[in-house]
Short mmCIF file of C-alpha atoms in Angstrom, two decimals:
data_model
loop_
_atom_site.label_atom_id
_atom_site.label_comp_id
_atom_site.label_asym_id
_atom_site.label_seq_id
_atom_site.Cartn_x
_atom_site.Cartn_y
_atom_site.Cartn_z
CA MET A 50 11.74 -3.19 38.65
CA ARG A 51 13.14 -0.99 41.64
CA THR A 52 15.93 1.97 41.16
CA ILE A 53 16.90 4.38 43.65
CA SER A 54 18.88 7.59 43.35
CA ASN A 55 22.74 7.95 43.59
CA SER A 56 21.86 10.15 46.90
CA GLY A 57 20.04 6.70 47.95
CA ILE A 58 23.05 4.41 47.59
CA VAL A 59 25.49 6.80 49.04
CA ALA A 60 23.03 7.25 52.42
CA LEU A 61 21.73 3.50 52.59
CA PHE A 62 26.01 2.95 51.95
CA VAL A 63 26.79 4.51 54.95
CA SER A 64 24.12 2.72 57.28
CA LEU A 65 25.79 -0.32 56.21
CA LEU A 66 29.53 1.11 57.38
CA ALA A 67 27.44 1.98 60.80
CA GLY A 68 26.70 -0.74 61.10
CA CYS A 69 28.94 -3.09 60.74
CA GLY A 70 30.69 -0.93 64.22
CA LEU A 71 34.07 0.90 61.90
CA ASP A 72 34.00 3.53 65.22
CA ASP A 73 35.29 1.28 67.22
CA LEU A 74 37.67 -0.68 65.54
CA PRO A 75 41.20 -0.92 67.17
CA ASN A 76 45.37 0.66 66.19
CA ASN A 77 46.37 -2.96 67.90
CA GLY A 78 47.29 -6.06 65.60
CA ARG A 79 44.28 -7.49 66.70
CA PRO A 80 42.54 -10.50 64.28
CA GLY A 81 40.12 -9.70 61.62
CA THR A 82 36.97 -10.99 61.95
CA GLY A 83 34.98 -12.22 58.73
CA GLY A 84 32.09 -11.72 57.39
CA ASP A 85 30.06 -14.47 58.15
CA GLU A 86 29.39 -15.53 55.46
CA PRO A 87 32.19 -17.70 52.38
CA GLY A 88 30.76 -15.48 49.60
CA GLY A 89 28.60 -13.17 47.98
CA ALA A 90 26.15 -15.32 46.04
CA ASN A 91 25.15 -14.36 42.82
CA HIS A 92 22.58 -11.13 43.68
CA ALA A 93 23.03 -7.96 44.74
CA GLY A 94 26.63 -8.49 45.13
CA GLY A 95 26.81 -9.04 48.91
CA GLY A 96 30.47 -8.95 50.57
CA ALA A 97 32.51 -12.03 52.11
CA GLY A 98 35.38 -11.83 53.91
CA GLY A 99 38.20 -13.44 54.25
CA GLY A 100 39.14 -15.15 57.61
CA SER A 101 40.90 -17.81 60.04
CA GLU A 102 40.63 -21.30 59.52
CA SER A 103 39.46 -20.67 63.32
CA THR A 104 37.17 -18.30 63.81
CA ALA A 105 33.88 -16.60 61.96
CA GLY A 106 33.00 -13.27 61.59
CA THR A 107 30.43 -10.94 62.34
CA GLY A 108 29.68 -9.65 57.99
CA ASN A 109 26.11 -8.71 57.17
CA ALA A 110 24.25 -11.27 54.66
CA PRO A 111 24.01 -10.63 50.92
CA GLU A 112 20.40 -9.34 50.19
CA THR A 113 17.90 -11.04 47.74
CA ASP A 114 17.70 -10.28 43.79
CA GLY A 115 15.99 -7.17 43.47
CA GLY A 116 17.07 -5.80 46.78
CA ALA A 117 19.53 -2.84 48.99
CA PRO A 118 23.29 -3.83 48.71
CA GLY A 119 24.88 -6.54 50.84
CA GLY A 120 27.45 -4.88 52.79
CA GLY A 121 30.79 -6.02 52.57
CA GLY A 122 32.37 -7.17 55.36
CA LEU A 123 34.60 -4.48 57.11
CA ALA A 124 38.56 -4.77 56.72
CA GLY A 125 41.16 -6.08 58.45
CA ALA A 126 44.20 -4.19 60.77
CA THR A 127 47.18 -5.59 59.91
CA GLY A 128 47.44 -8.69 62.17
CA TRP A 129 49.08 -11.28 64.33
CA SER A 130 49.62 -13.00 60.71
CA SER A 131 50.11 -12.94 56.57
CA GLY A 132 47.06 -12.51 55.99
CA GLY A 133 46.81 -8.74 54.91
CA ALA A 134 43.57 -6.31 53.80
CA GLY A 135 41.71 -8.13 51.56
CA ALA A 136 41.04 -5.52 47.50
CA ALA A 137 38.03 -5.04 47.28
CA GLY A 138 35.58 -6.14 44.82
CA ALA A 139 33.82 -5.04 41.64
CA SER A 140 30.34 -3.57 41.24
CA GLY A 141 27.55 -5.62 40.13
CA GLY A 142 25.55 -5.50 37.79
CA THR A 143 22.91 -2.31 37.35
CA THR A 144 19.38 -4.56 34.85
CA THR A 145 17.82 -7.59 36.34
CA GLY A 146 19.69 -7.22 40.24
CA GLY A 147 18.66 -4.06 41.88
CA ILE A 148 21.14 -1.20 42.10
CA PRO A 149 25.07 -2.70 42.07
CA GLY A 150 26.44 -4.16 45.07
CA GLN A 151 29.11 -2.58 47.05
CA ALA A 152 32.13 -5.68 48.05
CA GLY A 153 33.73 -4.99 50.55
CA ALA A 154 37.05 -5.77 51.79
CA GLY A 155 38.03 -8.75 53.69
CA ARG A 156 39.87 -8.59 56.94
CA GLY A 157 42.96 -9.86 57.92
CA GLY A 158 43.20 -13.98 58.21
CA VAL A 159 44.95 -15.89 61.47
CA GLY A 160 47.84 -18.47 59.73
CA GLY A 161 46.47 -18.22 56.15
CA ASP A 162 46.93 -16.00 53.09
CA ALA A 163 44.38 -13.14 52.98
CA GLY A 164 40.95 -13.03 52.50
CA GLY A 165 38.92 -12.82 50.46
CA GLY A 166 40.52 -10.24 47.97
CA ASP A 167 37.45 -10.28 45.18
CA ALA A 168 34.98 -11.52 46.96
CA GLY A 169 31.38 -9.11 46.25
CA GLY A 170 33.01 -9.54 42.53
CA ALA A 171 29.91 -8.44 40.43
CA GLY A 172 26.85 -9.50 41.15
CA ALA A 173 23.29 -10.53 39.10
CA GLY A 174 21.84 -8.09 37.35
CA GLY A 175 24.37 -7.67 34.29
CA ALA A 176 23.71 -6.35 30.80
CA ASN A 177 22.36 -9.64 30.36
CA SER A 178 20.15 -10.57 33.19
CA GLY A 179 23.07 -13.10 35.14
CA GLY A 180 26.21 -11.10 34.04
CA GLY A 181 27.92 -8.37 35.33
CA ALA A 182 28.55 -5.62 33.63
CA ASN A 183 32.26 -6.03 32.05
CA PRO A 184 31.98 -10.05 32.70
CA GLY A 185 28.12 -10.07 30.88
CA GLY A 186 28.86 -6.79 28.81
CA THR A 187 27.04 -7.18 25.09
CA ASN A 188 29.33 -8.07 23.04
CA THR A 189 31.46 -10.82 25.42
CA SER A 190 28.93 -14.38 25.88
CA GLY A 191 25.64 -13.32 26.36
CA GLY A 192 25.24 -10.55 23.93
CA THR A 193 24.07 -10.00 20.55
CA ASN A 194 26.22 -11.26 18.50
CA THR A 195 26.71 -14.78 20.62
CA GLY A 196 22.85 -14.66 22.63
CA GLY A 197 21.23 -13.29 19.65
CA THR A 198 18.37 -14.45 18.71
CA ASP A 199 20.41 -15.52 14.93
CA THR A 200 22.39 -18.29 16.26
CA GLY A 201 20.30 -18.66 19.45
CA GLY A 202 23.75 -18.58 21.72
CA ALA A 203 24.46 -18.47 25.79
CA GLY A 204 23.00 -16.41 27.59
CA GLY A 205 24.12 -13.68 30.10
CA ASN A 206 27.34 -14.51 31.52
CA ALA A 207 26.95 -16.70 35.78
CA GLY A 208 27.89 -13.42 38.29
CA ALA A 209 30.84 -13.70 39.62
CA GLY A 210 31.40 -16.16 42.76
CA GLY A 211 32.23 -15.18 46.06
CA GLY A 212 35.50 -15.74 47.79
CA GLY A 213 36.80 -18.26 49.05
CA SER A 214 38.24 -18.23 53.21
CA GLY A 215 40.90 -20.53 54.16
CA ALA A 216 43.53 -21.12 52.86
CA ASP A 217 42.41 -21.52 49.28
CA THR A 218 41.59 -17.44 48.39
CA SER A 219 38.76 -17.87 45.04
CA THR A 220 39.09 -16.14 42.29
CA GLY A 221 34.72 -16.32 41.99
CA ALA A 222 35.12 -17.55 38.64
CA THR A 223 32.33 -17.58 35.76
CA LEU A 224 30.92 -19.93 32.95
CA GLN A 225 28.76 -17.74 30.56
CA GLY A 226 24.90 -19.40 30.96
CA SER A 227 23.91 -21.88 28.39
CA GLY A 228 20.76 -21.78 26.69
CA GLY A 229 19.86 -19.44 23.14
CA GLY A 230 17.33 -16.34 23.57
CA LEU A 231 17.14 -12.85 23.53
CA LEU A 232 17.85 -12.60 26.91
CA GLY A 233 20.13 -14.10 28.73
CA GLY A 234 19.40 -16.50 32.36
CA ASN A 235 19.68 -15.65 35.71
CA GLY A 236 23.28 -16.82 36.71
CA GLY A 237 23.22 -19.40 39.77
CA ALA A 238 25.87 -19.68 42.54
CA GLU A 239 27.80 -21.58 44.41
CA ALA A 240 29.03 -19.25 47.80
CA GLY A 241 32.38 -19.58 48.49
CA THR A 242 33.31 -22.32 46.55
CA GLY A 243 34.91 -20.59 44.07
CA GLY A 244 33.22 -19.90 39.85
CA THR A 245 29.14 -19.79 39.23
CA GLN A 246 27.01 -21.64 36.47
CA GLY A 247 24.61 -19.19 34.51
CA GLY A 248 21.03 -20.17 34.36
CA GLU A 249 18.91 -21.11 30.72
CA GLY A 250 18.40 -18.88 28.82
CA GLY A 251 15.57 -18.30 27.61
CA GLU A 252 13.57 -19.05 24.91
CA GLY A 253 14.16 -17.83 21.38
CA ASP A 254 11.58 -15.44 19.10
CA ALA A 255 10.02 -17.28 16.51
CA ASN A 256 11.07 -16.87 12.97
CA ARG A 257 8.73 -14.28 11.37
CA PRO A 258 7.51 -14.85 7.82
CA PRO A 259 7.68 -12.00 5.03
CA GLU A 260 5.17 -9.18 4.93
CA ILE A 261 4.56 -8.87 1.29
CA VAL A 262 4.01 -4.70 0.46
CA SER A 263 1.92 -3.62 -1.87
CA VAL A 264 1.43 -6.04 -5.64
CA GLY A 265 0.09 -4.34 -8.90
CA LEU A 266 -0.63 -5.45 -12.42
CA SER A 267 -0.87 -3.83 -15.80
CA ALA A 268 -4.32 -5.14 -16.42
CA GLU A 269 -6.85 -6.78 -14.92
CA TYR A 270 -8.39 -7.97 -18.54
CA VAL A 271 -5.62 -8.67 -21.66
CA LEU A 272 -6.35 -10.39 -25.20
CA THR A 273 -6.03 -13.94 -25.57
CA GLY A 274 -2.45 -15.08 -25.99
CA GLY A 275 -1.44 -11.22 -24.67
CA ILE A 276 0.92 -10.13 -22.40
CA ILE A 277 0.58 -8.29 -18.77
CA SER A 278 2.59 -7.07 -15.93
CA LEU A 279 2.83 -7.71 -12.07
CA TRP A 280 5.23 -7.22 -9.57
CA VAL A 281 5.27 -7.34 -5.76
CA GLU A 282 7.61 -5.24 -3.00
CA ALA A 283 8.22 -7.77 0.21
CA VAL A 284 9.80 -7.40 3.04
CA ASP A 285 11.87 -9.17 5.86
CA PRO A 286 10.45 -9.13 9.65
CA GLU A 287 14.30 -10.19 10.30
CA GLY A 288 16.12 -7.98 7.48
CA MET A 289 16.98 -11.38 5.67
CA PRO A 290 17.74 -11.05 1.75
CA LEU A 291 14.13 -12.87 0.35
CA SER A 292 13.72 -14.58 -2.96
CA PHE A 293 10.59 -15.19 -5.45
CA GLU A 294 8.91 -17.43 -7.14
CA TRP A 295 5.94 -17.15 -9.67
CA PHE A 296 2.96 -19.71 -10.84
CA ALA A 297 -0.41 -19.76 -12.90
CA THR A 298 -2.00 -22.06 -13.81
CA GLY A 299 -2.72 -21.27 -17.00
CA GLY A 300 -0.51 -19.42 -19.62
CA ALA A 301 2.44 -18.79 -18.91
CA ILE A 302 4.36 -17.12 -17.37
CA GLY A 303 7.45 -15.04 -19.13
CA ILE A 304 10.57 -13.40 -17.59
CA VAL A 305 11.56 -12.47 -14.14
CA ASN A 306 13.21 -9.97 -12.38
CA SER A 307 14.23 -10.05 -8.23
CA THR A 308 15.70 -7.79 -6.05
CA THR A 309 16.34 -8.25 -2.58
CA THR A 310 12.59 -6.79 -2.09
CA THR A 311 10.91 -6.37 -5.00
CA SER A 312 10.51 -9.11 -7.94
CA ALA A 313 9.07 -8.34 -10.78
CA ALA A 314 7.54 -10.77 -14.13
CA THR A 315 5.39 -11.55 -17.22
CA TRP A 316 2.10 -13.40 -17.78
CA ILE A 317 1.35 -15.11 -21.71
CA ALA A 318 -2.00 -15.83 -21.48
CA PRO A 319 -3.32 -18.99 -23.31
CA ALA A 320 -4.49 -19.17 -26.65
CA SER A 321 -8.60 -19.84 -25.34
CA ALA A 322 -10.47 -16.75 -22.95
CA GLY A 323 -10.61 -17.08 -19.75
CA SER A 324 -10.19 -16.46 -15.54
CA GLN A 325 -7.28 -18.09 -14.84
CA VAL A 326 -4.47 -17.03 -11.29
CA VAL A 327 -0.74 -16.28 -11.06
CA THR A 328 0.49 -17.24 -7.52
CA VAL A 329 4.02 -15.00 -6.58
CA MET A 330 5.18 -16.84 -3.22
CA VAL A 331 8.45 -14.77 -0.82
CA ARG A 332 10.42 -17.30 0.82
CA ASP A 333 13.24 -16.16 3.13
CA PRO A 334 16.15 -18.62 4.50
CA LEU A 335 14.52 -20.28 6.91
CA GLU A 336 11.83 -21.33 4.88
CA ALA A 337 9.21 -19.05 6.03
CA VAL A 338 6.59 -18.03 3.06
CA VAL A 339 3.92 -15.60 2.02
CA SER A 340 1.59 -15.31 -1.22
CA HIS A 341 -0.42 -14.03 -3.33
CA GLU A 342 -2.77 -14.22 -6.06
CA PHE A 343 -3.89 -12.29 -9.19
CA THR A 344 -6.94 -12.69 -10.91
CA VAL A 345 -6.24 -12.15 -14.61
CA VAL A 346 -8.73 -13.08 -16.87
CA SER A 347 -7.69 -13.07 -20.99
CA VAL A 348 -10.49 -11.74 -23.40
CA SER A 349 -10.84 -12.83 -26.86
CA CYS A 350 -12.08 -9.99 -29.42
CA THR A 351 -13.08 -11.42 -32.27
CA ARG A 352 -16.15 -13.28 -32.89
CA PRO A 353 -15.61 -17.73 -34.03
CA THR A 354 -18.50 -17.27 -36.63
CA SER A 355 -20.14 -18.01 -40.08
CA THR A 356 -21.15 -14.05 -40.74
CA PRO A 357 -18.27 -10.94 -41.81
CA GLY A 358 -17.90 -9.84 -37.74
CA GLY A 359 -17.96 -6.12 -39.27
CA PRO A 360 -15.86 -3.47 -37.31
CA THR A 361 -12.54 -5.04 -35.95
CA MET A 362 -12.72 -4.57 -32.55
CA LYS A 363 -11.40 -2.88 -28.86
CA LEU A 364 -10.16 -4.85 -25.00
CA LEU A 365 -11.19 -2.08 -22.52
CA PRO A 366 -10.57 -1.89 -19.19
CA ALA A 367 -13.71 -3.01 -17.62
CA GLY A 368 -13.17 -6.79 -19.67
CA PHE A 369 -16.06 -6.19 -22.01
CA CYS A 370 -15.59 -5.71 -26.59
CA MET A 371 -16.16 -2.81 -28.43
CA ASP A 372 -15.94 -2.21 -32.13
CA THR A 373 -13.78 0.52 -32.74
CA THR A 374 -16.58 1.53 -35.20
CA GLU A 375 -19.73 2.35 -36.32
CA VAL A 376 -20.80 -0.67 -38.82
CA THR A 377 -20.44 0.49 -41.60
CA ARG A 378 -22.45 -0.19 -44.59
CA ALA A 379 -20.78 -2.51 -46.30
CA GLN A 380 -20.14 -3.97 -43.55
CA TYR A 381 -24.46 -4.18 -42.99
CA GLN A 382 -24.95 -5.43 -46.55
CA ALA A 383 -22.68 -8.27 -46.41
CA TRP A 384 -24.61 -9.38 -43.73
CA LEU A 385 -27.36 -9.43 -45.35
CA ALA A 386 -26.94 -11.19 -48.27
CA ASN A 387 -26.70 -14.23 -46.43
CA GLU A 388 -30.90 -14.14 -46.43
CA PRO A 389 -30.84 -13.61 -42.11
CA ASP A 390 -34.32 -15.27 -41.16
CA PRO A 391 -36.42 -13.02 -38.97
CA ALA A 392 -38.76 -15.61 -37.22
CA ALA A 393 -34.27 -15.53 -34.70
CA GLN A 394 -35.54 -12.53 -33.22
CA ASP A 395 -36.03 -12.62 -29.71
CA PRO A 396 -39.49 -12.24 -28.83
CA VAL A 397 -39.68 -8.54 -28.47
CA CYS A 398 -39.09 -8.39 -32.38
CA SER A 399 -41.13 -10.75 -32.73
CA GLY A 400 -42.88 -7.46 -35.00
CA ASN A 401 -39.87 -6.54 -37.30
CA SER A 402 -40.13 -8.59 -40.90
CA THR A 403 -36.83 -7.52 -41.99
CA PHE A 404 -33.57 -6.82 -42.14
CA ALA A 405 -33.39 -4.21 -44.75
CA PRO A 406 -32.58 -1.01 -44.11
CA ASP A 407 -35.33 1.54 -44.31
CA THR A 408 -35.95 2.76 -48.36
CA GLU A 409 -36.88 5.91 -47.89
CA CYS A 410 -34.75 6.89 -45.50
CA LEU A 411 -31.93 6.49 -46.92
CA GLY A 412 -33.54 8.77 -49.58
CA GLY A 413 -33.18 11.94 -46.90
CA ASP A 414 -32.01 14.57 -48.07
CA LEU A 415 -29.49 14.08 -44.68
CA ALA A 416 -28.45 10.19 -46.11
CA CYS A 417 -25.61 9.54 -48.00
CA HIS A 418 -26.19 8.81 -51.35
CA SER A 419 -22.81 7.63 -53.21
CA ASP A 420 -20.10 6.17 -52.00
CA CYS A 421 -21.88 5.67 -49.18
CA ASP A 422 -20.14 1.54 -48.20
CA GLY A 423 -17.80 3.59 -45.41
CA HIS A 424 -20.29 5.92 -43.87
CA PRO A 425 -21.94 4.03 -40.56
CA GLN A 426 -25.49 2.59 -42.09
CA ILE A 427 -28.01 3.88 -41.30
CA CYS A 428 -31.85 3.76 -40.98
CA VAL A 429 -32.05 0.66 -39.29
CA ASP A 430 -34.62 0.19 -36.44
CA TRP A 431 -33.41 -1.12 -32.71
CA CYS A 432 -34.12 -4.70 -33.45
CA ASP A 433 -31.83 -5.10 -37.15
CA ALA A 434 -28.71 -3.93 -35.12
CA ALA A 435 -30.00 -6.02 -31.97
CA ALA A 436 -30.34 -9.21 -34.61
CA TYR A 437 -26.63 -8.24 -36.38
CA CYS A 438 -24.70 -7.96 -33.43
CA LYS A 439 -26.01 -11.36 -32.40
CA ALA A 440 -25.53 -12.48 -35.90
CA VAL A 441 -22.01 -11.63 -35.85
CA GLY A 442 -20.92 -13.32 -32.47
CA LYS A 443 -21.00 -10.06 -30.36
CA ARG A 444 -24.73 -7.70 -28.77
CA LEU A 445 -25.05 -5.11 -28.38
CA CYS A 446 -23.68 -2.55 -26.32
CA GLY A 447 -25.77 -2.03 -23.28
CA ALA A 448 -24.05 -3.99 -19.31
CA ILE A 449 -21.43 -4.68 -18.15
CA GLY A 450 -21.24 -8.06 -17.54
CA GLY A 451 -23.94 -8.50 -20.21
CA GLY A 452 -27.66 -7.98 -20.93
CA ALA A 453 -29.48 -4.91 -21.24
CA SER A 454 -28.45 -1.28 -19.36
CA ALA A 455 -30.70 -0.46 -16.68
CA TRP A 456 -32.62 2.53 -17.84
CA GLY A 457 -31.53 4.81 -15.52
CA ASP A 458 -27.95 3.53 -15.26
CA TYR A 459 -26.72 5.25 -18.35
CA GLN A 460 -24.34 7.68 -16.27
CA ASP A 461 -23.03 4.77 -14.67
CA ALA A 462 -19.79 3.69 -15.98
CA ASP A 463 -19.15 0.90 -13.54
CA LYS A 464 -22.69 -0.88 -14.43
CA ASP A 465 -22.99 0.84 -18.64
CA GLN A 466 -20.16 -0.54 -21.85
CA TRP A 467 -20.88 2.76 -23.94
CA TYR A 468 -20.68 5.06 -21.27
CA ARG A 469 -18.04 3.94 -19.70
CA ALA A 470 -16.73 3.73 -22.95
CA CYS A 471 -17.04 7.44 -23.71
CA THR A 472 -15.72 8.58 -20.23
CA ALA A 473 -12.85 5.95 -20.16
CA GLY A 474 -13.48 4.81 -16.99
CA GLY A 475 -15.90 8.44 -15.72
CA GLU A 476 -12.63 10.69 -15.86
CA PHE A 477 -13.71 12.98 -19.13
CA LYS A 478 -17.63 14.00 -19.87
CA TYR A 479 -16.68 13.58 -23.58
CA PRO A 480 -14.13 11.01 -25.41
CA TYR A 481 -11.09 14.13 -26.18
CA GLY A 482 -11.62 15.69 -22.81
CA ASN A 483 -13.25 17.61 -21.00
CA ASN A 484 -13.74 20.93 -23.62
CA TRP A 485 -16.53 20.90 -25.37
CA ASP A 486 -14.52 20.67 -30.10
CA GLU A 487 -17.25 23.87 -30.81
CA HIS A 488 -15.59 24.19 -34.61
CA GLY A 489 -16.17 19.93 -35.15
CA SER A 490 -12.71 20.23 -35.58
CA LEU A 491 -11.99 16.63 -33.78
CA CYS A 492 -14.96 14.54 -34.23
CA ASN A 493 -17.95 14.93 -36.95
CA GLY A 494 -20.42 17.06 -34.74
CA PRO A 495 -22.50 19.71 -34.96
CA GLY A 496 -20.09 22.29 -34.18
CA GLY A 497 -17.92 21.91 -37.98
CA HIS A 498 -21.58 22.20 -40.30
CA ARG A 499 -20.92 19.72 -41.79
CA ASP A 500 -24.30 17.82 -41.55
CA LYS A 501 -23.71 14.81 -43.36
CA THR A 502 -21.91 11.19 -42.42
CA GLU A 503 -19.35 10.35 -42.89
CA GLU A 504 -16.46 7.82 -43.06
CA ALA A 505 -16.95 5.28 -39.73
CA GLY A 506 -13.25 6.48 -38.08
CA SER A 507 -12.13 9.36 -40.57
CA SER A 508 -11.78 11.41 -37.03
CA PRO A 509 -8.41 9.96 -36.12
CA ASN A 510 -8.82 12.16 -32.90
CA CYS A 511 -12.68 11.97 -32.08
CA VAL A 512 -10.84 9.19 -29.65
CA SER A 513 -10.12 8.47 -26.57
CA ALA A 514 -7.74 11.19 -24.32
CA ASP A 515 -6.68 7.89 -22.33
CA PRO A 516 -4.48 5.31 -23.85
CA ASP A 517 -6.64 3.20 -22.27
CA TYR A 518 -9.13 3.80 -24.22
CA GLY A 519 -8.43 4.73 -27.18
CA GLY A 520 -8.57 3.10 -31.26
CA VAL A 521 -12.29 3.62 -30.13
CA TYR A 522 -13.67 6.65 -32.58
CA ASP A 523 -16.66 8.78 -33.68
CA LEU A 524 -18.82 7.67 -29.81
CA SER A 525 -18.70 11.55 -29.99
CA ALA A 526 -20.71 12.87 -33.31
CA ASN A 527 -21.79 11.20 -36.71
CA VAL A 528 -24.74 8.89 -35.96
CA TRP A 529 -26.36 8.52 -32.44
CA GLU A 530 -25.59 4.84 -31.55
CA TRP A 531 -28.72 2.76 -30.78
CA THR A 532 -27.91 0.63 -27.20
CA ASP A 533 -29.07 -1.81 -25.08
CA ALA A 534 -31.22 0.24 -22.91
CA CYS A 535 -35.17 0.41 -24.41
CA GLU A 536 -37.23 2.12 -20.74
CA THR A 537 -39.67 -1.51 -20.63
CA THR A 538 -39.93 -4.48 -23.15
CA GLU A 539 -42.60 -3.59 -24.67
CA ALA A 540 -42.28 -3.30 -28.66
CA ASP A 541 -42.70 0.08 -29.21
CA ALA A 542 -40.69 1.45 -26.18
CA ASN A 543 -38.15 3.52 -26.18
CA CYS A 544 -34.81 3.21 -25.77
CA ARG A 545 -31.41 5.14 -25.56
CA THR A 546 -29.38 7.28 -29.13
CA ARG A 547 -26.60 8.07 -27.79
CA GLY A 548 -23.59 9.97 -28.56
CA GLY A 549 -24.26 12.88 -30.83
CA CYS A 550 -24.70 13.01 -34.10
CA PHE A 551 -23.89 15.66 -37.48
CA LEU A 552 -26.50 17.03 -37.54
CA ALA A 553 -25.92 20.72 -35.99
CA ALA A 554 -30.34 21.31 -36.37
CA TRP A 555 -29.90 19.05 -33.48
CA GLY A 556 -27.01 20.01 -31.12
CA PRO A 557 -25.58 23.27 -28.73
CA THR A 558 -25.39 26.55 -30.84
CA LEU A 559 -21.91 27.35 -30.98
CA ASN A 560 -22.13 29.92 -27.35
CA ILE A 561 -22.03 26.78 -24.65
CA ALA A 562 -22.67 28.98 -22.41
CA ASP A 563 -26.36 29.32 -23.97
CA TYR A 564 -26.76 25.09 -23.92
CA PRO A 565 -24.25 24.10 -21.65
CA TYR A 566 -26.49 20.21 -21.27
CA ASN A 567 -25.19 19.70 -25.31
CA THR A 568 -25.78 16.13 -26.69
CA ASP A 569 -22.50 15.44 -27.59
CA ALA A 570 -21.65 15.15 -24.18
CA CYS A 571 -21.09 10.81 -23.75
CA ASN A 572 -23.74 11.64 -19.75
CA TYR A 573 -26.33 13.50 -22.77
CA GLY A 574 -29.40 10.57 -22.73
CA SER A 575 -32.40 12.48 -23.52
CA ALA A 576 -32.11 11.56 -26.94
CA VAL A 577 -34.44 8.07 -27.19
CA LEU A 578 -36.42 6.95 -30.30
CA GLY A 579 -38.86 3.82 -30.21
CA ARG A 580 -37.43 0.49 -30.78
CA HIS A 581 -39.52 0.03 -34.13
CA LEU A 582 -38.02 3.26 -35.45
CA SER A 583 -35.27 4.58 -37.55
CA ASN A 584 -34.21 8.00 -39.13
CA GLU A 585 -30.96 9.75 -41.50
CA ALA A 586 -29.30 10.14 -38.09
CA THR A 587 -29.07 6.95 -36.11
CA GLY A 588 -26.60 3.54 -35.94
CA PHE A 589 -25.21 1.65 -33.97
CA ARG A 590 -22.58 -0.80 -33.43
CA CYS A 591 -21.83 -3.45 -31.31
CA CYS A 592 -19.99 -4.59 -27.98
CA SER A 593 -18.84 -8.44 -26.66
CA ASP A 594 -18.63 -10.06 -22.78
#
């Protein structure tokens, strides 16, 4: 759009007056001459004079849309007849049609009524593209209230028509434009015949769907029959209130609490394990919809087997279950009472002919010799531990997602089940925090110098500092734990044992600076034992997927 400064407007107007011969006007009663156009069109606000019924004037023609203002006809002297000087028209608008057009005053007519007093009224370029600044104001016909995006109302005002010639002087009535849209159409014009009608309004913007700002859920994995919470926040581009609907492929939607921009719901997992999809649909009043899907997994930590299942299990945030304690002597003996068949072992353990603990090992000085049922089962090799876990519907802790953990993944919380549980997903160096339990006040570790196993789970503070991983005891100290992480698939291959044990001689000295990489730490992976061997300080626990 072309713009002209205020000083430019003044200079232009002076030059237009000079072009009309103002200095040559007589002072007697000659008839005035009108403009050569009967009225300003709906463009730059060109002037129109009155004129007589028979005399044509020589006023300036109106300029086109966007150009400089057209000069109006000059004011007529007091004439032979009753036609006095016409009143000056209103200035044009300031938006689409360029700078305001100056209205010309009508000269006195001969024998007729007064000339075009309203000629050159509000021209094109009003606030809403078609009307003048006053009649086309933002809150009248072409404003945002009427022609706004919500209602698709009328467009901008049409420019006022020029004054009529002869006896009937028109007032330049206006009509609002039709059609919806954010901007009114350009007003049409019928010069000299009175009012003009506005053009068609532009097309309105389409309604935009809601936008989801954030989503969340309290847990991706949940025990069968358990409950998790889900939530969503959304906004509407047009500022309209939103509504929310929740659906699930399995389980049930519980309590839902919603506002006009947020919604929270609970989901009750089904009784069977498996993956489900929970969907939230966000809708605006004009039925525009957007949705989000949550994938949630229900997990069962109860193993449906005829064999006693050993310790209870805890569902951890990574989606697997882990025994809350090491397998005890009583639990292992209950399995042996069912006379498990060694022939059912995996091929790598084909040389293991019995699952009974090594009796010589059990008689050692470091082993428990009385009231030992609640103590961890020791003196069993890797194949014994693996067979027990399989029999009760579990497995030795290995890779997240199933199978053995790769030899080099023992410090990867995204891959190794045991390390993830011990570190709370990589958060801590020890299960209870980042500072070593130097004096054995939390766990049955080397700092306590107790030098014996204790009942599994009997140290209530030897547990994760993260509540999501809480309820799993003795991942540090008491006994080393066999894991499904072996160097090769050979029968006598080294397999990693994790977590440290009660033996002070095997742990760091009390001056931790002299032994910074102590065996109680979750990341300690140098403790290995041949698959076919056992000792008084190594037990195990199981995991499941």
